[in-house]
Amino acid sequence: IRQGTRSRVAGKTGKRLMGLFKLQFEDDNQAWSDVKNAQGEVITFDDESKARAKLEELYPVEVKLERYQSGPKRTRVIAIWADED
């Protein structure tokens, strides 16, 4: 496991799980969607600060508005767990 990543062992399976983070954006219909790359894959990060930096890069206006509570929350970073295998 790389230093700085979160991990834990899942219940009875004994599988090691890695802590990952993904980005989400809320559309005008108030539905949250994962942010995907050009290939249609969900973008994930093993470091929360890198995820937050990418979120601000992709949605600079929304992130700044949220910082000053000048509008509804439209972006978020979600912690997820994935099998290490």
mmCIF file of C-alpha atoms in Angstrom:
data_model
loop_
_atom_site.group_PDB
_atom_site.id
_atom_site.type_symbol
_atom_site.label_atom_id
_atom_site.label_comp_id
_atom_site.label_asym_id
_atom_site.label_seq_id
_atom_site.Cartn_x
_atom_site.Cartn_y
_atom_site.Cartn_z
ATOM 1 C CA ILE A 1 0.000 0.000 0.000
ATOM 2 C CA ARG A 2 1.329 3.411 -0.892
ATOM 3 C CA GLN A 3 1.980 5.744 1.984
ATOM 4 C CA GLY A 4 -0.868 8.159 2.612
ATOM 5 C CA THR A 5 -3.631 5.870 1.374
ATOM 6 C CA ARG A 6 -6.335 4.587 3.653
ATOM 7 C CA SER A 7 -7.011 0.894 3.852
ATOM 8 C CA ARG A 8 -9.003 -1.550 5.917
ATOM 9 C CA VAL A 9 -9.941 -5.205 5.864
ATOM 10 C CA ALA A 10 -13.513 -6.039 4.898
ATOM 11 C CA GLY A 11 -15.555 -8.069 7.387
ATOM 12 C CA LYS A 12 -15.374 -11.838 7.067
ATOM 13 C CA THR A 13 -13.957 -11.869 3.525
ATOM 14 C CA GLY A 14 -10.538 -10.700 4.710
ATOM 15 C CA LYS A 15 -10.070 -8.745 1.476
ATOM 16 C CA ARG A 16 -8.043 -5.592 1.817
ATOM 17 C CA LEU A 17 -9.891 -2.484 0.708
ATOM 18 C CA MET A 18 -8.329 0.769 -0.491
ATOM 19 C CA GLY A 19 -9.774 4.156 0.361
ATOM 20 C CA LEU A 20 -10.504 6.065 -2.816
ATOM 21 C CA PHE A 21 -12.223 9.341 -3.566
ATOM 22 C CA LYS A 22 -14.434 10.265 -6.493
ATOM 23 C CA LEU A 23 -15.927 13.526 -7.700
ATOM 24 C CA GLN A 24 -19.627 14.230 -8.131
ATOM 25 C CA PHE A 25 -21.595 17.102 -9.643
ATOM 26 C CA GLU A 26 -25.264 17.934 -9.090
ATOM 27 C CA ASP A 27 -27.221 18.774 -12.255
ATOM 28 C CA ASP A 28 -30.173 21.149 -12.593
ATOM 29 C CA ASN A 29 -32.588 18.304 -11.690
ATOM 30 C CA GLN A 30 -30.811 17.869 -8.333
ATOM 31 C CA ALA A 31 -29.366 14.496 -9.372
ATOM 32 C CA TRP A 32 -25.762 13.722 -8.385
ATOM 33 C CA SER A 33 -23.561 12.184 -11.098
ATOM 34 C CA ASP A 34 -20.014 10.877 -11.007
ATOM 35 C CA VAL A 35 -17.469 12.958 -12.893
ATOM 36 C CA LYS A 36 -16.001 10.856 -15.718
ATOM 37 C CA ASN A 37 -12.985 11.136 -17.989
ATOM 38 C CA ALA A 38 -13.052 11.255 -21.801
ATOM 39 C CA GLN A 39 -13.268 7.439 -21.924
ATOM 40 C CA GLY A 40 -16.400 7.449 -19.740
ATOM 41 C CA GLU A 41 -14.640 6.058 -16.655
ATOM 42 C CA VAL A 42 -15.271 7.434 -13.173
ATOM 43 C CA ILE A 43 -12.316 9.558 -12.077
ATOM 44 C CA THR A 44 -10.885 8.318 -8.758
ATOM 45 C CA PHE A 45 -8.050 9.479 -6.519
ATOM 46 C CA ASP A 46 -6.184 7.847 -3.638
ATOM 47 C CA ASP A 47 -5.627 11.241 -2.005
ATOM 48 C CA GLU A 48 -8.490 13.520 -0.937
ATOM 49 C CA SER A 49 -6.523 16.737 -1.430
ATOM 50 C CA LYS A 50 -5.756 15.766 -5.045
ATOM 51 C CA ALA A 51 -9.435 15.001 -5.600
ATOM 52 C CA ARG A 52 -10.435 18.412 -4.221
ATOM 53 C CA ALA A 53 -7.827 20.152 -6.393
ATOM 54 C CA LYS A 54 -9.163 18.415 -9.514
ATOM 55 C CA LEU A 55 -12.738 19.303 -8.549
ATOM 56 C CA GLU A 56 -11.745 22.962 -8.310
ATOM 57 C CA GLU A 57 -9.917 22.716 -11.650
ATOM 58 C CA LEU A 58 -12.997 21.269 -13.394
ATOM 59 C CA TYR A 59 -15.648 23.389 -11.631
ATOM 60 C CA PRO A 60 -13.873 26.567 -10.441
ATOM 61 C CA VAL A 61 -16.942 28.814 -10.257
ATOM 62 C CA GLU A 62 -19.111 26.305 -8.376
ATOM 63 C CA VAL A 63 -16.375 25.450 -5.864
ATOM 64 C CA LYS A 64 -15.679 29.131 -5.146
ATOM 65 C CA LEU A 65 -19.395 29.893 -4.708
ATOM 66 C CA GLU A 66 -19.715 26.993 -2.263
ATOM 67 C CA ARG A 67 -16.714 28.236 -0.324
ATOM 68 C CA TYR A 68 -18.486 31.530 0.308
ATOM 69 C CA GLN A 69 -21.940 29.920 0.676
ATOM 70 C CA SER A 70 -23.179 32.001 -2.246
ATOM 71 C CA GLY A 71 -25.252 29.274 -3.807
ATOM 72 C CA PRO A 72 -26.369 25.682 -3.519
ATOM 73 C CA LYS A 73 -23.814 22.911 -3.086
ATOM 74 C CA ARG A 74 -23.273 21.485 -6.585
ATOM 75 C CA THR A 75 -19.962 19.624 -6.203
ATOM 76 C CA ARG A 76 -18.595 17.082 -3.754
ATOM 77 C CA VAL A 77 -15.817 14.597 -3.099
ATOM 78 C CA ILE A 78 -17.053 11.178 -1.962
ATOM 79 C CA ALA A 79 -14.986 8.572 -0.103
ATOM 80 C CA ILE A 80 -15.428 5.087 -1.588
ATOM 81 C CA TRP A 81 -13.900 1.689 -0.875
ATOM 82 C CA ALA A 82 -12.488 -0.559 -3.584
ATOM 83 C CA ASP A 83 -10.900 -4.016 -3.508
ATOM 84 C CA GLU A 84 -7.138 -3.886 -3.619
ATOM 85 C CA ASP A 85 -7.058 -7.012 -5.835
#
